[in-house]
mmCIF file of C-alpha atoms in Angstrom:
data_model
loop_
_atom_site.group_PDB
_atom_site.id
_atom_site.type_symbol
_atom_site.label_atom_id
_atom_site.label_comp_id
_atom_site.label_asym_id
_atom_site.label_seq_id
_atom_site.Cartn_x
_atom_site.Cartn_y
_atom_site.Cartn_z
ATOM 1 C CA MET A 1210 7.038 7.044 -29.179
ATOM 2 C CA ARG A 1211 9.553 9.786 -28.472
ATOM 3 C CA HIS A 1212 10.161 12.635 -30.866
ATOM 4 C CA ALA A 1213 6.581 12.554 -32.181
ATOM 5 C CA LEU A 1214 6.926 16.243 -33.089
ATOM 6 C CA ASP A 1215 9.241 15.119 -35.913
ATOM 7 C CA SER A 1216 6.083 13.841 -37.639
ATOM 8 C CA ALA A 1217 4.647 16.539 -39.928
ATOM 9 C CA GLY A 1218 1.095 15.648 -38.883
ATOM 10 C CA VAL A 1219 1.870 15.896 -35.167
ATOM 11 C CA ALA A 1220 3.787 19.145 -35.719
ATOM 12 C CA ARG A 1221 0.773 20.662 -37.503
ATOM 13 C CA PHE A 1222 -1.608 19.387 -34.830
ATOM 14 C CA SER A 1223 0.559 20.814 -32.018
ATOM 15 C CA ARG A 1224 0.058 24.275 -33.560
ATOM 16 C CA ASP A 1225 -3.733 23.924 -33.636
ATOM 17 C CA SER A 1226 -5.275 27.253 -32.626
ATOM 18 C CA GLN A 1227 -7.233 25.734 -29.717
ATOM 19 C CA LEU A 1228 -4.164 23.997 -28.264
ATOM 20 C CA LEU A 1229 -2.024 27.121 -28.691
ATOM 21 C CA ALA A 1230 -4.729 29.186 -26.968
ATOM 22 C CA ILE A 1231 -4.625 26.888 -23.934
ATOM 23 C CA ALA A 1232 -0.822 26.980 -23.784
ATOM 24 C CA ARG A 1233 -0.648 30.738 -24.300
ATOM 25 C CA GLU A 1234 -3.230 31.423 -21.606
ATOM 26 C CA THR A 1235 -0.762 29.951 -19.102
ATOM 27 C CA LEU A 1236 2.654 30.682 -20.659
ATOM 28 C CA GLY A 1237 2.069 33.889 -22.610
ATOM 29 C CA GLU A 1238 1.681 34.748 -26.280
ATOM 30 C CA ALA A 1239 5.124 33.478 -27.308
ATOM 31 C CA ALA A 1240 4.395 29.884 -26.195
ATOM 32 C CA PHE A 1241 5.278 27.225 -28.766
ATOM 33 C CA PRO A 1242 5.450 23.401 -28.912
ATOM 34 C CA PHE A 1243 8.931 21.948 -28.488
ATOM 35 C CA ARG A 1244 8.411 18.222 -27.859
ATOM 36 C CA ALA A 1245 5.729 15.579 -28.223
ATOM 37 C CA THR A 1246 5.521 11.979 -27.072
ATOM 38 C CA LEU A 1247 2.906 9.385 -27.923
ATOM 39 C CA PHE A 1248 2.106 7.225 -24.900
ATOM 40 C CA HIS A 1249 0.478 3.929 -25.869
ATOM 41 C CA LYS A 1250 -0.588 1.651 -23.044
ATOM 42 C CA SER A 1251 -1.913 -1.707 -24.257
ATOM 43 C CA SER A 1252 -1.847 -5.383 -23.320
ATOM 44 C CA ALA A 1253 1.518 -5.621 -25.124
ATOM 45 C CA ALA A 1254 2.971 -2.463 -23.524
ATOM 46 C CA ASN A 1255 1.504 -2.241 -20.064
ATOM 47 C CA GLY A 1256 4.073 -0.901 -17.643
ATOM 48 C CA LEU A 1257 3.669 0.583 -14.222
ATOM 49 C CA VAL A 1258 4.974 4.167 -13.987
ATOM 50 C CA VAL A 1259 6.100 5.133 -10.475
ATOM 51 C CA TRP A 1260 5.640 8.554 -8.871
ATOM 52 C CA HIS A 1261 7.894 11.082 -10.624
ATOM 53 C CA GLN A 1262 8.257 14.571 -12.057
ATOM 54 C CA ASP A 1263 9.188 15.370 -15.667
ATOM 55 C CA THR A 1264 12.432 17.277 -15.144
ATOM 56 C CA ALA A 1265 14.544 16.438 -18.219
ATOM 57 C CA LEU A 1266 14.532 19.010 -21.009
ATOM 58 C CA PRO A 1267 16.132 18.694 -24.465
ATOM 59 C CA ILE A 1268 18.983 21.176 -24.792
ATOM 60 C CA GLN A 1269 20.792 22.371 -27.919
ATOM 61 C CA GLU A 1270 24.294 22.322 -26.396
ATOM 62 C CA GLN A 1271 25.666 21.184 -23.058
ATOM 63 C CA HIS A 1272 26.968 23.990 -20.844
ATOM 64 C CA GLU A 1273 27.561 23.193 -17.181
ATOM 65 C CA THR A 1274 25.163 25.466 -15.299
ATOM 66 C CA PRO A 1275 24.338 25.554 -11.577
ATOM 67 C CA GLY A 1276 21.016 23.839 -10.853
ATOM 68 C CA TRP A 1277 21.114 21.793 -14.078
ATOM 69 C CA GLY A 1278 22.057 18.140 -14.477
ATOM 70 C CA PRO A 1279 22.794 15.377 -14.622
ATOM 71 C CA TRP A 1280 23.178 15.397 -18.386
ATOM 72 C CA SER A 1281 22.459 12.559 -20.808
ATOM 73 C CA VAL A 1282 22.062 11.824 -24.511
ATOM 74 C CA LYS A 1283 19.071 9.799 -25.733
ATOM 75 C CA GLU A 1284 18.581 9.011 -29.416
ATOM 76 C CA GLY A 1285 21.052 11.758 -30.325
ATOM 77 C CA VAL A 1286 19.355 14.469 -28.233
ATOM 78 C CA ILE A 1287 21.089 16.132 -25.270
ATOM 79 C CA TYR A 1288 19.013 16.260 -22.087
ATOM 80 C CA ALA A 1289 19.543 17.962 -18.749
ATOM 81 C CA HIS A 1290 17.508 17.731 -15.587
ATOM 82 C CA ALA A 1291 16.325 21.310 -15.295
ATOM 83 C CA CYS A 1292 15.893 23.727 -12.421
ATOM 84 C CA ALA A 1293 12.428 24.648 -11.146
ATOM 85 C CA THR A 1294 12.602 28.121 -12.719
ATOM 86 C CA ALA A 1295 12.972 26.684 -16.226
ATOM 87 C CA LEU A 1296 10.338 23.994 -15.641
ATOM 88 C CA SER A 1297 7.845 26.622 -14.477
ATOM 89 C CA GLN A 1298 7.931 27.944 -18.060
ATOM 90 C CA VAL A 1299 6.704 24.618 -19.490
ATOM 91 C CA LEU A 1300 3.169 23.246 -19.845
ATOM 92 C CA ALA A 1301 2.151 19.841 -21.191
ATOM 93 C CA LEU A 1302 -1.138 19.312 -22.991
ATOM 94 C CA ARG A 1303 -2.215 15.686 -22.978
ATOM 95 C CA VAL A 1304 -4.561 14.993 -25.894
ATOM 96 C CA HIS A 1305 -6.506 11.785 -25.273
ATOM 97 C CA LEU A 1306 -6.850 9.602 -28.360
ATOM 98 C CA ASP A 1307 -8.817 7.026 -26.330
ATOM 99 C CA ASP A 1308 -10.935 7.249 -23.197
ATOM 100 C CA SER A 1309 -8.815 7.336 -20.061
ATOM 101 C CA ARG A 1310 -10.759 5.218 -17.575
ATOM 102 C CA ALA A 1311 -10.164 3.904 -14.078
ATOM 103 C CA ASP A 1312 -9.392 0.430 -15.476
ATOM 104 C CA ASN A 1313 -6.878 1.331 -18.213
ATOM 105 C CA GLY A 1314 -4.013 2.833 -16.235
ATOM 106 C CA PRO A 1315 -4.938 6.529 -16.218
ATOM 107 C CA LEU A 1316 -2.613 9.325 -15.204
ATOM 108 C CA ARG A 1317 -2.634 9.750 -11.405
ATOM 109 C CA VAL A 1318 -1.532 13.040 -9.867
ATOM 110 C CA LEU A 1319 -0.777 14.467 -6.440
ATOM 111 C CA PRO A 1320 -2.571 17.852 -6.528
ATOM 112 C CA THR A 1321 -0.547 21.053 -6.001
ATOM 113 C CA THR A 1322 2.812 19.243 -5.811
ATOM 114 C CA HIS A 1323 4.060 21.274 -8.785
ATOM 115 C CA ASN A 1324 4.421 24.152 -6.291
ATOM 116 C CA LEU A 1325 7.061 22.248 -4.276
ATOM 117 C CA GLY A 1326 9.912 22.592 -6.791
ATOM 118 C CA VAL A 1327 12.180 19.786 -7.974
ATOM 119 C CA LEU A 1328 11.906 16.881 -5.523
ATOM 120 C CA ASP A 1329 14.259 13.985 -4.848
ATOM 121 C CA ASP A 1330 13.208 10.403 -5.537
ATOM 122 C CA ASP A 1331 12.693 9.618 -1.832
ATOM 123 C CA THR A 1332 10.277 12.504 -1.251
ATOM 124 C CA MET A 1333 7.731 11.555 -3.913
ATOM 125 C CA PRO A 1334 6.581 8.225 -2.388
ATOM 126 C CA MET A 1335 6.328 9.950 0.992
ATOM 127 C CA LEU A 1336 4.073 12.614 -0.554
ATOM 128 C CA ALA A 1337 1.974 9.862 -2.165
ATOM 129 C CA ALA A 1338 1.373 8.451 1.321
ATOM 130 C CA GLN A 1339 0.255 11.875 2.599
ATOM 131 C CA ILE A 1340 -1.731 13.322 -0.324
ATOM 132 C CA ALA A 1341 -4.758 11.611 -1.822
ATOM 133 C CA PRO A 1342 -3.977 10.873 -5.490
ATOM 134 C CA VAL A 1343 -6.434 11.915 -8.176
ATOM 135 C CA ASP A 1344 -7.077 9.728 -11.230
ATOM 136 C CA CYS A 1345 -7.331 11.873 -14.366
ATOM 137 C CA LEU A 1346 -10.256 10.319 -16.208
ATOM 138 C CA VAL A 1347 -10.596 12.038 -19.570
ATOM 139 C CA ALA A 1348 -12.858 11.191 -22.496
ATOM 140 C CA ARG A 1349 -11.482 10.583 -25.985
ATOM 141 C CA GLY A 1350 -10.714 13.953 -27.561
ATOM 142 C CA GLY A 1351 -10.292 15.649 -24.183
ATOM 143 C CA VAL A 1352 -7.236 17.709 -23.289
ATOM 144 C CA LEU A 1353 -5.607 17.727 -19.870
ATOM 145 C CA ALA A 1354 -3.066 20.439 -19.001
ATOM 146 C CA MET A 1355 -0.310 19.673 -16.515
ATOM 147 C CA ARG A 1356 2.909 21.167 -15.244
ATOM 148 C CA PRO A 1357 6.063 19.017 -15.472
ATOM 149 C CA LEU A 1358 6.742 19.358 -11.726
ATOM 150 C CA LEU A 1359 3.356 17.865 -10.812
ATOM 151 C CA VAL A 1360 4.115 14.517 -9.165
ATOM 152 C CA HIS A 1361 2.398 11.849 -11.251
ATOM 153 C CA ALA A 1362 2.267 8.110 -11.960
ATOM 154 C CA SER A 1363 0.117 5.506 -13.666
ATOM 155 C CA SER A 1364 -0.803 1.942 -12.835
ATOM 156 C CA LYS A 1365 -0.988 -1.039 -15.151
ATOM 157 C CA SER A 1366 -4.062 -1.294 -17.326
ATOM 158 C CA GLN A 1367 -6.654 -3.898 -16.420
ATOM 159 C CA ALA A 1368 -8.484 -3.426 -19.741
ATOM 160 C CA ALA A 1369 -7.974 -4.992 -23.157
ATOM 161 C CA ALA A 1370 -8.528 -1.710 -25.021
ATOM 162 C CA PRO A 1371 -5.513 0.579 -25.524
ATOM 163 C CA ARG A 1372 -5.019 3.974 -23.888
ATOM 164 C CA ARG A 1373 -3.200 6.393 -26.176
ATOM 165 C CA VAL A 1374 -2.267 9.947 -25.233
ATOM 166 C CA LEU A 1375 -0.390 12.512 -27.311
ATOM 167 C CA HIS A 1376 1.669 14.461 -24.755
ATOM 168 C CA ILE A 1377 2.677 17.834 -26.267
ATOM 169 C CA GLU A 1378 4.977 20.144 -24.338
ATOM 170 C CA TYR A 1379 4.971 23.908 -24.793
ATOM 171 C CA ALA A 1380 7.508 26.464 -23.568
ATOM 172 C CA ALA A 1381 7.265 30.190 -22.945
ATOM 173 C CA SER A 1382 10.703 30.694 -24.544
ATOM 174 C CA ALA A 1383 13.440 28.571 -26.079
ATOM 175 C CA VAL A 1384 16.057 30.510 -24.130
ATOM 176 C CA LEU A 1385 16.236 28.906 -20.686
ATOM 177 C CA SER A 1386 19.293 30.702 -19.320
ATOM 178 C CA GLU A 1387 22.257 32.694 -20.585
ATOM 179 C CA LYS A 1388 23.823 29.604 -22.208
ATOM 180 C CA LEU A 1389 21.026 27.017 -22.352
ATOM 181 C CA VAL A 1390 18.592 26.856 -25.252
ATOM 182 C CA LEU A 1391 15.872 24.271 -25.806
ATOM 183 C CA ALA A 1392 16.385 21.796 -28.615
ATOM 184 C CA VAL A 1393 13.102 22.066 -30.493
ATOM 185 C CA ALA A 1394 11.979 18.850 -32.195
ATOM 186 C CA GLY A 1395 11.866 19.100 -35.973
ATOM 187 C CA SER A 1396 13.980 22.272 -35.989
ATOM 188 C CA PRO A 1397 17.718 22.292 -36.766
ATOM 189 C CA THR A 1398 18.172 25.512 -34.757
ATOM 190 C CA PRO A 1399 15.845 26.022 -31.794
ATOM 191 C CA VAL A 1400 13.497 28.985 -31.744
ATOM 192 C CA GLY A 1401 15.220 31.921 -30.079
ATOM 193 C CA ALA A 1402 18.712 30.407 -30.345
ATOM 194 C CA VAL A 1403 21.540 32.885 -30.518
ATOM 195 C CA LYS A 1404 24.291 32.075 -33.015
#
């Protein structure tokens, strides 16, 4: 479920003092939640997710900027594939609503790949052949922090029980460049936007 931060309950939860403390330890005291997605893997929704990086950010207005793009609009929100500098100011906290086990399609990561910058689609499978992937097995209620440039994937679940994760993304600032400002879910004008 995209745009989970539009839910009042999720918005409140994303500002929980413990979650904010984790985000602010990495991003600084101004860190705030800007997007949340509920991932729900079950027998009815059991897709394979190939190796990728999370490079698309929601933007208030489209302004052609070197290092950004391509641009798209999904469910009325403008997105741009961001540059590594902007993505280095983002941290995702994955709150596990169910146990993430080896048999239910857990998040798999290629350690330290977030340090390589934005990669093309051909490079990621080659890295997966060279770097031993790590399955992120997390108990219900656990929180896993990850950078958007970390190369990651997940396999299909082999279990009947669902695997739900609330993926909350935090940013150090809403202002990403001179003309680009994050579109913050649930907010008509993004935090830090200049009018």
